[in-house]
Amino acid sequence: MCGIFCFVSRTNSVQLGQSVLLQCQCLLDNRGPDFAGQLNYDQRVLMYSSVLWQQGYEITRQPIETDRFALLFNGDLFVDRDNLAESDTRWLLDRIESMVTNLDELGELFKQLKGPFSLVLLDKQLQRVYFARDSIGRNSLLLGQSDDGIIISSVIANASAMDVIELPPNGIYFINLDTNELNLLPWNHNDNMKFDSLGINNSVLELPWFSSNHTQTSFNYHHILKDFASTENDTFDHLLNNPIVSNLCVHLLEVLSQSVRERILNTPDYCKQCVTSQTACQHPKVGILFSGGIDCTIIALLADRFVPADMPICLLNVAFEKIIRPGNPKFKKKLTTDSATAEIDWDVPDRITGRSSLSELRQLKPHRQWHFVEINVTRKELQNHKERISNLVFPLKSVLDESLGAALWFASRGEGTFNDNEYKSACRILLLGSGADELFGGYSRHRAAFYRNIKSKNVQTSDSEINSAFDNLLSELDLDCRRLPSRNLARDDRIICDHGVTPRTPYLQEDFISVVQSLKASQRCYHPLGEGIGDKLTLRLCGYSLGLKLTAKLRKRALQFGSRIADRKQNANDNSNFLGS
């Protein structure tokens, strides 16, 4: 990913912009280590970009400028086009130059884009600065404001004395340089809206690319399983013997496989170590944030189809220090660190499930080199990097932001051990399982919604109660999908990109979301089967059909608990003392 920064002055001076840029330039440059460029327009607009080369046969330097436009672009556009030799940045600017004469045409062009992106576009002819994020909000773009001007940036250091928010991905924002007005052309509204402050409406909008023009699948897990009672494996086999269920899994895996494919191919074939010299190498280029859960293990298995057979795939598994003291059954004197009073236990839940799923991957794909990287983070190391992590998480500051931010930062850094030897990942692409829980009902709130109106789980449930339960669940699933733009994808982008790595999220591909959203709640999960089976049932069936017999039955654990960075006794929404101190 790239780092983009723009300051729009209200005083015909870019001095404040230069000051803020100086504060956060290091963080911006970490995102794009391959090139950095700057543009100053009429003492009103200061533009800066750091570039991470991920498309085209050669690097596209930014800001990229024509007589009329100047563009800062950060992202990946997965659109059909003939010439893959040019970067997404140049392709998009060419389309803007040739197709756009007014705001509505610009809106129509942006609404057709697929893939994660954030951008800033200067129109010198109309004296406007446009800026936007993709409608799912996968890439970071922050908005800061003071009396002197407005900052638009991928990341803004915590030390900035400005009011800062994550830009709601509601449409195309634009600033009129003549009047200093901040306006919005929403993705799905006809009326323009004006804002005089940072109180921008973060409303829930229907995604512009969403389409329900899919063949409706006709089945219901409750009806199929109503009179069926057997073991877990028999349940999976029974469901997959149903041709409708089996065909659905085949279709979902086809769409997801295409999403994984386009996130691996058509990118420069160099690792971090060899990209500067452009030397061909067999170092790993693709990594996966790997807890061993069904979400990431399916991604790993699909990635095997598209990564060259002689090239390793990195599985990055993070664990945080947990002290084991005498009296605990896990305590072993001979393994103590400094004395016989304490030792560190690195076998956190995600490490255990990670090894289990790794074993299954090796059985299914024995010729693939799987680099299972054990990333062990001590309390001291966590403390040493807290200021940097705080600057990346900013403007968010909750306990949840702290724990997930730290876990993702250390995982994506990729420094740990592989086969008991020191190891540092050279991958420039990191695949994540983000979005699977929201789409397939993997959270505890989905289970709670299902059982909201069921009087007792221990007695026979009537069909009317089950129908009501699925109605409640569908409402929760729909809300989750529509809230995706306001979730924490931008925070994750800021954290992971700090290592010069591009995070890519196959489950959040527009076409895949559209297919899953066409399914009823009763076709995505069935909570009466219990945790580890009923939640994300359809996704588990997909994994089981690929051969992931054991992984398909692993219970979900949130990253902050699976890696043991978080304390379950803490309130996730409280402000973090760690980030605020």
mmCIF file of C-alpha atoms in Angstrom, residues 347-581:
data_model
loop_
_atom_site.group_PDB
_atom_site.id
_atom_site.type_symbol
_atom_site.label_atom_id
_atom_site.label_comp_id
_atom_site.label_asym_id
_atom_site.label_seq_id
_atom_site.Cartn_x
_atom_site.Cartn_y
_atom_site.Cartn_z
ATOM 1 C CA ASP A 347 1.454 -22.283 23.748
ATOM 2 C CA VAL A 348 -1.453 -19.847 23.528
ATOM 3 C CA PRO A 349 -4.702 -21.078 21.923
ATOM 4 C CA ASP A 350 -3.827 -19.737 18.457
ATOM 5 C CA ARG A 351 -0.419 -21.442 18.556
ATOM 6 C CA ILE A 352 -2.048 -24.789 19.337
ATOM 7 C CA THR A 353 -4.733 -24.492 16.640
ATOM 8 C CA GLY A 354 -2.152 -23.101 14.228
ATOM 9 C CA ARG A 355 0.015 -26.190 14.545
ATOM 10 C CA SER A 356 -3.026 -28.461 14.226
ATOM 11 C CA SER A 357 -4.185 -26.807 11.016
ATOM 12 C CA LEU A 358 -0.614 -26.705 9.704
ATOM 13 C CA SER A 359 -0.496 -30.486 10.078
ATOM 14 C CA GLU A 360 -3.656 -30.790 8.027
ATOM 15 C CA LEU A 361 -2.290 -28.464 5.334
ATOM 16 C CA ARG A 362 0.851 -30.572 5.128
ATOM 17 C CA GLN A 363 -1.213 -33.713 4.686
ATOM 18 C CA LEU A 364 -3.286 -32.156 1.920
ATOM 19 C CA LYS A 365 -0.405 -30.339 0.191
ATOM 20 C CA PRO A 366 2.745 -32.280 1.108
ATOM 21 C CA HIS A 367 4.881 -30.742 -1.644
ATOM 22 C CA ARG A 368 4.259 -27.148 -0.561
ATOM 23 C CA GLN A 369 6.797 -25.480 1.737
ATOM 24 C CA TRP A 370 4.716 -24.042 4.570
ATOM 25 C CA HIS A 371 6.801 -21.606 6.621
ATOM 26 C CA PHE A 372 5.002 -21.617 9.966
ATOM 27 C CA VAL A 373 6.521 -18.559 11.671
ATOM 28 C CA GLU A 374 6.164 -18.512 15.458
ATOM 29 C CA ILE A 375 6.140 -14.857 16.501
ATOM 30 C CA ASN A 376 6.647 -14.602 20.271
ATOM 31 C CA VAL A 377 6.232 -11.145 21.794
ATOM 32 C CA THR A 378 7.517 -10.376 25.278
ATOM 33 C CA ARG A 379 6.033 -7.693 27.495
ATOM 34 C CA LYS A 380 9.256 -5.713 27.194
ATOM 35 C CA GLU A 381 9.116 -5.745 23.395
ATOM 36 C CA LEU A 382 5.457 -4.737 23.466
ATOM 37 C CA GLN A 383 6.337 -1.812 25.727
ATOM 38 C CA ASN A 384 9.211 -0.766 23.447
ATOM 39 C CA HIS A 385 6.865 -0.313 20.468
ATOM 40 C CA LYS A 386 3.811 1.122 22.201
ATOM 41 C CA GLU A 387 4.307 4.713 20.967
ATOM 42 C CA ARG A 388 4.601 3.594 17.346
ATOM 43 C CA ILE A 389 1.521 1.379 17.629
ATOM 44 C CA SER A 390 -0.367 4.218 19.328
ATOM 45 C CA ASN A 391 0.414 6.563 16.426
ATOM 46 C CA LEU A 392 -0.863 3.987 13.949
ATOM 47 C CA VAL A 393 -4.060 3.180 15.833
ATOM 48 C CA PHE A 394 -4.843 6.903 16.297
ATOM 49 C CA PRO A 395 -7.494 8.374 16.278
ATOM 50 C CA LEU A 396 -8.924 5.190 17.813
ATOM 51 C CA LYS A 397 -7.939 4.431 21.408
ATOM 52 C CA SER A 398 -10.047 1.660 22.951
ATOM 53 C CA VAL A 399 -8.805 -1.494 24.691
ATOM 54 C CA LEU A 400 -9.917 -3.472 21.622
ATOM 55 C CA ASP A 401 -7.959 -1.156 19.314
ATOM 56 C CA GLU A 402 -4.926 -1.596 21.555
ATOM 57 C CA SER A 403 -4.984 -5.377 21.647
ATOM 58 C CA LEU A 404 -5.863 -6.015 18.003
ATOM 59 C CA GLY A 405 -3.535 -3.282 16.805
ATOM 60 C CA ALA A 406 -0.581 -4.714 18.691
ATOM 61 C CA ALA A 407 -1.338 -8.293 17.608
ATOM 62 C CA LEU A 408 -1.590 -7.297 13.950
ATOM 63 C CA TRP A 409 1.526 -5.113 14.089
ATOM 64 C CA PHE A 410 3.780 -7.845 15.427
ATOM 65 C CA ALA A 411 2.206 -10.536 13.221
ATOM 66 C CA SER A 412 2.612 -8.521 10.021
ATOM 67 C CA ARG A 413 6.201 -7.593 10.935
ATOM 68 C CA GLY A 414 6.913 -11.305 10.501
ATOM 69 C CA GLU A 415 9.900 -11.616 12.871
ATOM 70 C CA GLY A 416 9.999 -14.892 14.775
ATOM 71 C CA THR A 417 11.283 -18.429 14.449
ATOM 72 C CA PHE A 418 10.809 -21.097 11.806
ATOM 73 C CA ASN A 419 11.953 -24.621 12.672
ATOM 74 C CA ASP A 420 13.594 -23.147 15.800
ATOM 75 C CA ASN A 421 15.743 -20.779 13.716
ATOM 76 C CA GLU A 422 15.448 -17.003 13.646
ATOM 77 C CA TYR A 423 13.298 -15.904 10.722
ATOM 78 C CA LYS A 424 12.080 -12.659 9.154
ATOM 79 C CA SER A 425 9.334 -12.787 6.550
ATOM 80 C CA ALA A 426 10.096 -11.068 3.245
ATOM 81 C CA CYS A 427 6.478 -11.177 2.050
ATOM 82 C CA ARG A 428 5.003 -8.065 0.480
ATOM 83 C CA ILE A 429 1.423 -9.399 0.419
ATOM 84 C CA LEU A 430 -0.459 -10.549 3.510
ATOM 85 C CA LEU A 431 -3.808 -12.326 3.170
ATOM 86 C CA LEU A 432 -6.320 -11.965 6.008
ATOM 87 C CA GLY A 433 -9.549 -13.776 6.882
ATOM 88 C CA SER A 434 -11.339 -10.545 7.782
ATOM 89 C CA GLY A 435 -15.054 -10.453 7.022
ATOM 90 C CA ALA A 436 -15.836 -14.170 7.308
ATOM 91 C CA ASP A 437 -17.401 -13.841 10.764
ATOM 92 C CA GLU A 438 -19.645 -10.978 9.706
ATOM 93 C CA LEU A 439 -20.808 -12.777 6.573
ATOM 94 C CA PHE A 440 -21.339 -16.282 7.944
ATOM 95 C CA GLY A 441 -22.467 -15.640 11.526
ATOM 96 C CA GLY A 442 -19.299 -16.334 13.504
ATOM 97 C CA TYR A 443 -19.718 -13.931 16.408
ATOM 98 C CA SER A 444 -21.367 -14.637 19.757
ATOM 99 C CA ARG A 445 -23.863 -11.855 19.007
ATOM 100 C CA HIS A 446 -25.157 -13.931 16.098
ATOM 101 C CA ARG A 447 -25.754 -16.861 18.418
ATOM 102 C CA ALA A 448 -27.446 -14.517 20.915
ATOM 103 C CA ALA A 449 -29.705 -13.133 18.179
ATOM 104 C CA PHE A 450 -30.700 -16.655 17.135
ATOM 105 C CA TYR A 451 -31.693 -17.651 20.670
ATOM 106 C CA ARG A 452 -33.257 -14.297 21.629
ATOM 107 C CA ASN A 453 -36.858 -15.568 21.478
ATOM 108 C CA ILE A 454 -36.262 -19.256 22.173
ATOM 109 C CA LYS A 455 -37.439 -20.071 25.696
ATOM 110 C CA SER A 456 -35.140 -23.036 26.338
ATOM 111 C CA LYS A 457 -32.283 -24.639 24.424
ATOM 112 C CA ASN A 458 -32.834 -27.934 26.210
ATOM 113 C CA VAL A 459 -36.315 -28.728 24.946
ATOM 114 C CA GLN A 460 -37.740 -29.435 21.511
ATOM 115 C CA THR A 461 -37.977 -26.160 19.600
ATOM 116 C CA SER A 462 -41.030 -25.524 17.455
ATOM 117 C CA ASP A 463 -40.768 -24.595 13.788
ATOM 118 C CA SER A 464 -42.276 -21.190 14.530
ATOM 119 C CA GLU A 465 -39.570 -20.489 17.120
ATOM 120 C CA ILE A 466 -36.867 -21.574 14.665
ATOM 121 C CA ASN A 467 -38.321 -19.320 11.949
ATOM 122 C CA SER A 468 -38.371 -16.414 14.386
ATOM 123 C CA ALA A 469 -34.787 -17.207 15.398
ATOM 124 C CA PHE A 470 -33.628 -17.106 11.796
ATOM 125 C CA ASP A 471 -35.450 -13.787 11.273
ATOM 126 C CA ASN A 472 -33.574 -12.310 14.228
ATOM 127 C CA LEU A 473 -30.308 -13.745 12.954
ATOM 128 C CA LEU A 474 -30.850 -12.368 9.442
ATOM 129 C CA SER A 475 -31.428 -8.885 10.850
ATOM 130 C CA GLU A 476 -28.143 -9.137 12.752
ATOM 131 C CA LEU A 477 -26.253 -10.452 9.712
ATOM 132 C CA ASP A 478 -27.647 -7.721 7.472
ATOM 133 C CA LEU A 479 -26.702 -5.087 10.031
ATOM 134 C CA ASP A 480 -23.184 -6.488 10.235
ATOM 135 C CA CYS A 481 -22.769 -6.378 6.477
ATOM 136 C CA ARG A 482 -24.052 -2.823 6.271
ATOM 137 C CA ARG A 483 -21.755 -1.813 9.134
ATOM 138 C CA LEU A 484 -18.650 -3.180 7.428
ATOM 139 C CA PRO A 485 -17.640 0.343 6.277
ATOM 140 C CA SER A 486 -17.554 1.551 9.889
ATOM 141 C CA ARG A 487 -15.734 -1.476 11.313
ATOM 142 C CA ASN A 488 -11.997 -1.524 12.020
ATOM 143 C CA LEU A 489 -10.654 -2.283 8.554
ATOM 144 C CA ALA A 490 -8.990 1.130 8.288
ATOM 145 C CA ARG A 491 -7.203 0.624 11.606
ATOM 146 C CA ASP A 492 -5.922 -2.764 10.430
ATOM 147 C CA ASP A 493 -4.732 -1.158 7.188
ATOM 148 C CA ARG A 494 -2.722 1.478 9.093
ATOM 149 C CA ILE A 495 -1.163 -1.160 11.345
ATOM 150 C CA ILE A 496 -0.182 -3.753 8.723
ATOM 151 C CA CYS A 497 1.023 -1.304 6.063
ATOM 152 C CA ASP A 498 3.569 0.078 8.528
ATOM 153 C CA HIS A 499 5.841 -2.817 7.503
ATOM 154 C CA GLY A 500 5.697 -2.148 3.764
ATOM 155 C CA VAL A 501 3.172 -4.961 3.370
ATOM 156 C CA THR A 502 -0.126 -4.893 1.482
ATOM 157 C CA PRO A 503 -3.027 -6.474 3.398
ATOM 158 C CA ARG A 504 -5.579 -8.174 1.152
ATOM 159 C CA THR A 505 -8.916 -9.554 2.310
ATOM 160 C CA PRO A 506 -10.403 -12.184 -0.049
ATOM 161 C CA TYR A 507 -13.664 -12.555 1.910
ATOM 162 C CA LEU A 508 -14.334 -8.842 1.418
ATOM 163 C CA GLN A 509 -14.268 -8.996 -2.358
ATOM 164 C CA GLU A 510 -17.401 -7.320 -3.701
ATOM 165 C CA ASP A 511 -18.618 -10.308 -5.729
ATOM 166 C CA PHE A 512 -18.135 -12.710 -2.836
ATOM 167 C CA ILE A 513 -20.036 -10.486 -0.409
ATOM 168 C CA SER A 514 -22.846 -10.171 -2.936
ATOM 169 C CA VAL A 515 -23.174 -13.964 -3.279
ATOM 170 C CA VAL A 516 -23.179 -14.540 0.482
ATOM 171 C CA GLN A 517 -25.688 -11.735 1.050
ATOM 172 C CA SER A 518 -28.077 -13.475 -1.345
ATOM 173 C CA LEU A 519 -28.273 -16.398 1.117
ATOM 174 C CA LYS A 520 -30.823 -16.600 3.886
ATOM 175 C CA ALA A 521 -29.680 -16.855 7.480
ATOM 176 C CA SER A 522 -30.847 -20.479 7.527
ATOM 177 C CA GLN A 523 -28.382 -21.161 4.699
ATOM 178 C CA ARG A 524 -25.324 -19.694 6.402
ATOM 179 C CA CYS A 525 -25.296 -21.109 9.929
ATOM 180 C CA TYR A 526 -27.298 -23.340 12.298
ATOM 181 C CA HIS A 527 -26.505 -22.633 15.939
ATOM 182 C CA PRO A 528 -28.339 -25.636 17.448
ATOM 183 C CA LEU A 529 -25.371 -27.715 16.262
ATOM 184 C CA GLY A 530 -23.226 -25.923 18.851
ATOM 185 C CA GLU A 531 -20.126 -23.748 18.746
ATOM 186 C CA GLY A 532 -17.443 -24.879 16.358
ATOM 187 C CA ILE A 533 -20.016 -26.495 14.075
ATOM 188 C CA GLY A 534 -23.190 -24.427 13.791
ATOM 189 C CA ASP A 535 -21.560 -21.018 13.592
ATOM 190 C CA LYS A 536 -20.259 -20.315 10.082
ATOM 191 C CA LEU A 537 -21.660 -23.713 9.109
ATOM 192 C CA THR A 538 -21.602 -23.048 5.366
ATOM 193 C CA LEU A 539 -17.984 -21.883 5.468
ATOM 194 C CA ARG A 540 -17.065 -24.915 7.586
ATOM 195 C CA LEU A 541 -18.709 -27.148 4.989
ATOM 196 C CA CYS A 542 -16.618 -25.447 2.305
ATOM 197 C CA GLY A 543 -13.476 -26.217 4.282
ATOM 198 C CA TYR A 544 -14.571 -29.780 5.009
ATOM 199 C CA SER A 545 -15.196 -30.365 1.303
ATOM 200 C CA LEU A 546 -11.602 -29.270 0.622
ATOM 201 C CA GLY A 547 -10.302 -31.872 3.071
ATOM 202 C CA LEU A 548 -10.021 -29.744 6.217
ATOM 203 C CA LYS A 549 -11.767 -32.346 8.354
ATOM 204 C CA LEU A 550 -10.304 -31.234 11.705
ATOM 205 C CA THR A 551 -9.960 -27.493 11.079
ATOM 206 C CA ALA A 552 -13.627 -27.300 10.059
ATOM 207 C CA LYS A 553 -14.605 -28.129 13.652
ATOM 208 C CA LEU A 554 -12.343 -25.715 15.535
ATOM 209 C CA ARG A 555 -14.112 -23.148 17.703
ATOM 210 C CA LYS A 556 -13.646 -19.505 16.852
ATOM 211 C CA ARG A 557 -11.412 -17.382 19.047
ATOM 212 C CA ALA A 558 -10.944 -13.667 18.610
ATOM 213 C CA LEU A 559 -7.331 -12.765 17.752
ATOM 214 C CA GLN A 560 -6.857 -10.759 20.952
ATOM 215 C CA PHE A 561 -7.802 -13.794 23.077
ATOM 216 C CA GLY A 562 -6.274 -16.488 20.881
ATOM 217 C CA SER A 563 -2.906 -14.702 20.996
ATOM 218 C CA ARG A 564 -3.391 -13.902 24.712
ATOM 219 C CA ILE A 565 -2.689 -10.188 24.420
ATOM 220 C CA ALA A 566 -6.088 -9.247 25.874
ATOM 221 C CA ASP A 567 -7.692 -9.847 29.249
ATOM 222 C CA ARG A 568 -11.292 -11.064 29.072
ATOM 223 C CA LYS A 569 -12.010 -9.083 32.246
ATOM 224 C CA GLN A 570 -11.388 -5.796 30.419
ATOM 225 C CA ASN A 571 -14.142 -3.855 28.690
ATOM 226 C CA ALA A 572 -13.172 -3.759 25.015
ATOM 227 C CA ASN A 573 -14.750 -0.315 24.547
ATOM 228 C CA ASP A 574 -12.907 1.396 27.423
ATOM 229 C CA ASN A 575 -10.172 3.846 26.537
ATOM 230 C CA SER A 576 -6.800 2.141 26.581
ATOM 231 C CA ASN A 577 -4.299 3.165 29.241
ATOM 232 C CA PHE A 578 -1.601 1.542 27.153
ATOM 233 C CA LEU A 579 -2.246 3.723 24.087
ATOM 234 C CA GLY A 580 -3.056 6.830 26.042
ATOM 235 C CA SER A 581 -0.083 6.714 28.389
#
